[in-house]
PDB file of C-alpha atoms in Angstrom:
ATOM      1  CA  MET A   1      36.127  36.086 132.353  1.00 85.00           C
ATOM      2  CA  VAL A   2      33.339  38.327 134.146  1.00 83.00           C
ATOM      3  CA  LEU A   3      31.573  40.747 131.734  1.00 88.00           C
ATOM      4  CA  SER A   4      29.772  43.370 134.003  1.00 91.00           C
ATOM      5  CA  THR A   5      27.890  46.707 133.350  1.00 94.00           C
ATOM      6  CA  HIS A   6      29.070  49.968 134.569  1.00 96.00           C
ATOM      7  CA  LEU A   7      26.414  52.948 134.613  1.00 97.00           C
ATOM      8  CA  ASN A   8      27.104  56.621 134.619  1.00 96.00           C
ATOM      9  CA  PHE A   9      24.903  58.654 136.407  1.00 96.00           C
ATOM     10  CA  ASN A  10      24.692  62.961 137.132  1.00 95.00           C
ATOM     11  CA  GLY A  11      24.351  62.463 140.572  1.00 95.00           C
ATOM     12  CA  ASN A  12      21.729  60.351 141.376  1.00 97.00           C
ATOM     13  CA  CYS A  13      23.672  57.550 141.445  1.00 97.00           C
ATOM     14  CA  GLU A  14      23.091  56.258 144.949  1.00 98.00           C
ATOM     15  CA  GLU A  15      19.318  56.897 144.411  1.00 98.00           C
ATOM     16  CA  ALA A  16      19.451  54.595 141.078  1.00 98.00           C
ATOM     17  CA  MET A  17      21.704  51.850 142.421  1.00 98.00           C
ATOM     18  CA  LYS A  18      19.327  51.408 145.732  1.00 98.00           C
ATOM     19  CA  PHE A  19      16.821  51.290 143.411  1.00 98.00           C
ATOM     20  CA  TYR A  20      18.016  48.450 140.792  1.00 98.00           C
ATOM     21  CA  ALA A  21      19.351  46.318 144.058  1.00 98.00           C
ATOM     22  CA  THR A  22      15.267  46.118 145.024  1.00 97.00           C
ATOM     23  CA  THR A  23      14.108  45.979 142.073  1.00 97.00           C
ATOM     24  CA  PHE A  24      16.520  43.560 140.678  1.00 97.00           C
ATOM     25  CA  ASP A  25      16.327  41.610 144.148  1.00 95.00           C
ATOM     26  CA  GLY A  26      19.911  42.500 144.668  1.00 96.00           C
ATOM     27  CA  ALA A  27      22.575  43.358 147.245  1.00 96.00           C
ATOM     28  CA  VAL A  28      24.411  46.323 147.545  1.00 97.00           C
ATOM     29  CA  GLN A  29      27.806  45.046 147.324  1.00 97.00           C
ATOM     30  CA  PHE A  30      30.218  48.804 148.069  1.00 97.00           C
ATOM     31  CA  LYS A  31      29.406  51.999 147.914  1.00 98.00           C
ATOM     32  CA  MET A  32      32.322  55.102 147.769  1.00 97.00           C
ATOM     33  CA  THR A  33      31.713  58.794 147.925  1.00 97.00           C
ATOM     34  CA  TRP A  34      34.002  60.552 146.312  1.00 95.00           C
ATOM     35  CA  ALA A  35      35.155  62.164 149.420  1.00 96.00           C
ATOM     36  CA  GLU A  36      36.200  58.670 151.086  1.00 97.00           C
ATOM     37  CA  SER A  37      38.554  58.405 148.318  1.00 94.00           C
ATOM     38  CA  PRO A  38      41.861  58.843 147.058  1.00 93.00           C
ATOM     39  CA  MET A  39      40.206  61.532 144.249  1.00 89.00           C
ATOM     40  CA  LYS A  40      38.387  63.278 146.334  1.00 90.00           C
ATOM     41  CA  ASP A  41      40.220  66.402 145.478  1.00 89.00           C
ATOM     42  CA  GLN A  42      39.284  65.904 141.641  1.00 86.00           C
ATOM     43  CA  VAL A  43      35.498  67.112 142.528  1.00 88.00           C
ATOM     44  CA  GLY A  44      34.140  70.078 144.374  1.00 88.00           C
ATOM     45  CA  ALA A  45      32.559  70.397 147.798  1.00 90.00           C
ATOM     46  CA  GLY A  46      29.344  69.786 146.698  1.00 91.00           C
ATOM     47  CA  TRP A  47      29.865  66.827 144.792  1.00 93.00           C
ATOM     48  CA  GLN A  48      32.040  64.893 148.131  1.00 95.00           C
ATOM     49  CA  ASP A  49      28.866  63.175 149.214  1.00 96.00           C
ATOM     50  CA  LYS A  50      28.022  61.636 145.279  1.00 97.00           C
ATOM     51  CA  ILE A  51      29.368  58.263 144.817  1.00 97.00           C
ATOM     52  CA  MET A  52      32.639  57.391 143.388  1.00 96.00           C
ATOM     53  CA  HIS A  53      32.017  53.842 142.604  1.00 97.00           C
ATOM     54  CA  MET A  54      28.788  51.378 143.488  1.00 98.00           C
ATOM     55  CA  SER A  55      27.920  47.582 143.051  1.00 98.00           C
ATOM     56  CA  ILE A  56      25.515  45.473 143.828  1.00 98.00           C
ATOM     57  CA  THR A  57      24.955  42.153 142.392  1.00 96.00           C
ATOM     58  CA  VAL A  58      22.081  40.445 140.954  1.00 94.00           C
ATOM     59  CA  GLY A  59      22.229  36.328 140.534  1.00 90.00           C
ATOM     60  CA  ARG A  60      25.614  35.642 139.508  1.00 89.00           C
ATOM     61  CA  THR A  61      26.284  39.178 138.104  1.00 93.00           C
ATOM     62  CA  SER A  62      27.531  42.930 139.281  1.00 95.00           C
ATOM     63  CA  LEU A  63      25.639  45.558 138.219  1.00 97.00           C
ATOM     64  CA  MET A  64      28.423  48.974 138.934  1.00 97.00           C
ATOM     65  CA  GLY A  65      27.518  52.605 138.795  1.00 97.00           C
ATOM     66  CA  ALA A  66      29.236  56.110 139.551  1.00 96.00           C
ATOM     67  CA  ASP A  67      28.372  60.057 139.699  1.00 96.00           C
ATOM     68  CA  SER A  68      30.527  61.257 137.001  1.00 92.00           C
ATOM     69  CA  PRO A  69      32.429  64.160 137.896  1.00 89.00           C
ATOM     70  CA  PRO A  70      31.053  67.948 137.599  1.00 85.00           C
ATOM     71  CA  GLY A  71      31.180  68.384 133.255  1.00 85.00           C
ATOM     72  CA  ARG A  72      31.746  65.100 132.703  1.00 86.00           C
ATOM     73  CA  PHE A  73      28.420  62.944 132.609  1.00 85.00           C
ATOM     74  CA  GLU A  74      27.081  61.892 129.080  1.00 89.00           C
ATOM     75  CA  ALA A  75      23.977  60.482 128.827  1.00 87.00           C
ATOM     76  CA  ALA A  76      23.463  56.655 127.646  1.00 84.00           C
ATOM     77  CA  LYS A  77      23.093  56.290 123.958  1.00 87.00           C
ATOM     78  CA  GLY A  78      23.783  53.085 121.955  1.00 91.00           C
ATOM     79  CA  THR A  79      23.401  50.508 124.795  1.00 94.00           C
ATOM     80  CA  VAL A  80      20.771  49.058 126.365  1.00 96.00           C
ATOM     81  CA  VAL A  81      20.748  46.884 129.487  1.00 96.00           C
ATOM     82  CA  SER A  82      19.252  43.639 129.458  1.00 96.00           C
ATOM     83  CA  ILE A  83      17.687  41.775 132.244  1.00 96.00           C
ATOM     84  CA  ALA A  84      16.809  38.090 131.490  1.00 96.00           C
ATOM     85  CA  VAL A  85      13.634  36.956 134.508  1.00 96.00           C
ATOM     86  CA  ASP A  86      12.707  33.191 134.339  1.00 95.00           C
ATOM     87  CA  THR A  87       8.478  34.253 134.944  1.00 97.00           C
ATOM     88  CA  PRO A  88       6.533  36.653 133.338  1.00 98.00           C
ATOM     89  CA  GLU A  89       5.267  37.444 136.905  1.00 98.00           C
ATOM     90  CA  ASP A  90       8.836  38.458 137.395  1.00 97.00           C
ATOM     91  CA  ALA A  91       9.208  40.178 133.910  1.00 98.00           C
ATOM     92  CA  ASP A  92       6.271  42.064 134.461  1.00 98.00           C
ATOM     93  CA  ARG A  93       7.226  43.432 137.855  1.00 98.00           C
ATOM     94  CA  VAL A  94      10.266  44.319 136.819  1.00 98.00           C
ATOM     95  CA  PHE A  95       9.217  46.300 133.908  1.00 98.00           C
ATOM     96  CA  ALA A  96       6.376  47.718 135.628  1.00 98.00           C
ATOM     97  CA  ALA A  97       9.062  48.873 138.355  1.00 98.00           C
ATOM     98  CA  LEU A  98      12.015  50.443 135.648  1.00 98.00           C
ATOM     99  CA  GLU A  99       8.790  52.285 133.434  1.00 97.00           C
ATOM    100  CA  GLN A 100       7.736  53.868 136.270  1.00 97.00           C
ATOM    101  CA  GLY A 101       9.148  57.893 135.737  1.00 97.00           C
ATOM    102  CA  GLY A 102      10.672  56.427 132.382  1.00 97.00           C
ATOM    103  CA  THR A 103       9.515  56.446 128.796  1.00 97.00           C
ATOM    104  CA  THR A 104       8.001  52.917 127.653  1.00 97.00           C
ATOM    105  CA  LEU A 105       9.406  52.141 124.073  1.00 96.00           C
ATOM    106  CA  MET A 106       8.064  48.623 123.791  1.00 98.00           C
ATOM    107  CA  PRO A 107       5.123  47.724 126.063  1.00 98.00           C
ATOM    108  CA  ILE A 108       5.679  44.845 128.102  1.00 98.00           C
ATOM    109  CA  MET A 109       3.717  41.592 126.261  1.00 98.00           C
ATOM    110  CA  GLU A 110       4.193  38.542 124.593  1.00 97.00           C
ATOM    111  CA  THR A 111       6.408  37.714 121.353  1.00 97.00           C
ATOM    112  CA  PHE A 112       7.512  34.914 119.003  1.00 95.00           C
ATOM    113  CA  TRP A 113      10.549  34.989 121.183  1.00 96.00           C
ATOM    114  CA  ALA A 114       9.330  35.544 124.702  1.00 97.00           C
ATOM    115  CA  LYS A 115       6.693  34.839 127.195  1.00 98.00           C
ATOM    116  CA  ARG A 116       7.219  38.754 128.042  1.00 98.00           C
ATOM    117  CA  PHE A 117       9.400  41.385 126.410  1.00 98.00           C
ATOM    118  CA  GLY A 118       9.839  45.408 126.814  1.00 98.00           C
ATOM    119  CA  MET A 119      11.963  47.987 126.830  1.00 98.00           C
ATOM    120  CA  THR A 120      12.233  50.966 128.296  1.00 98.00           C
ATOM    121  CA  THR A 121      13.888  53.469 129.549  1.00 97.00           C
ATOM    122  CA  ASP A 122      14.033  54.241 133.303  1.00 98.00           C
ATOM    123  CA  ARG A 123      13.664  57.642 135.154  1.00 97.00           C
ATOM    124  CA  PHE A 124      17.371  57.787 135.895  1.00 97.00           C
ATOM    125  CA  GLY A 125      17.866  57.658 131.935  1.00 96.00           C
ATOM    126  CA  ILE A 126      18.947  54.118 131.386  1.00 97.00           C
ATOM    127  CA  PRO A 127      17.322  52.214 128.335  1.00 97.00           C
ATOM    128  CA  TRP A 128      16.351  48.434 129.601  1.00 98.00           C
ATOM    129  CA  MET A 129      15.031  45.002 127.482  1.00 98.00           C
ATOM    130  CA  VAL A 130      13.162  42.738 130.260  1.00 98.00           C
ATOM    131  CA  ASN A 131      12.899  39.383 128.640  1.00 98.00           C
ATOM    132  CA  CYS A 132      11.679  36.310 129.693  1.00 98.00           C
ATOM    133  CA  GLU A 133      12.243  34.315 126.934  1.00 96.00           C
ATOM    134  CA  LYS A 134       9.982  30.692 125.466  1.00 95.00           C
ATOM    135  CA  PRO A 135      11.228  27.513 125.791  1.00 87.00           C
ATOM    136  CA  MET A 136      13.862  26.800 122.062  1.00 80.00           C
ATOM    137  CA  THR A 137      12.747  24.175 120.348  1.00 72.00           C
ATOM    138  CA  ALA A 138      14.676  22.199 118.238  1.00 64.00           C
TER     139      ALA A 138
END
């Protein structure tokens, strides 16, 4: 089994996904606009260039997204996307990018379980936790 995250956007999916690919050292794997899909008649002319499906790979995982059809977008609530990084430097870099233009809920810092941990909602409205764990002790 593979568990992946799918994010919904209100017209800025392509911008967000390209930002995430850059921020997380990922790569765009697939992109389809509404106009390119068999569902193009389900959205108006002003939505044809928006994203029907887009995915990026980050490490061994996949992050997917789409622009919700007009009138069907709902902001993220009750969930947080978590990213685990290997070094405090990567945690600081990723967190700085995500918090730019967003809202910081907990600044990136050392905690009892992590070399770095922080929580922010990015400029696209997606809540994130950035975590660089300390080694476990038995």
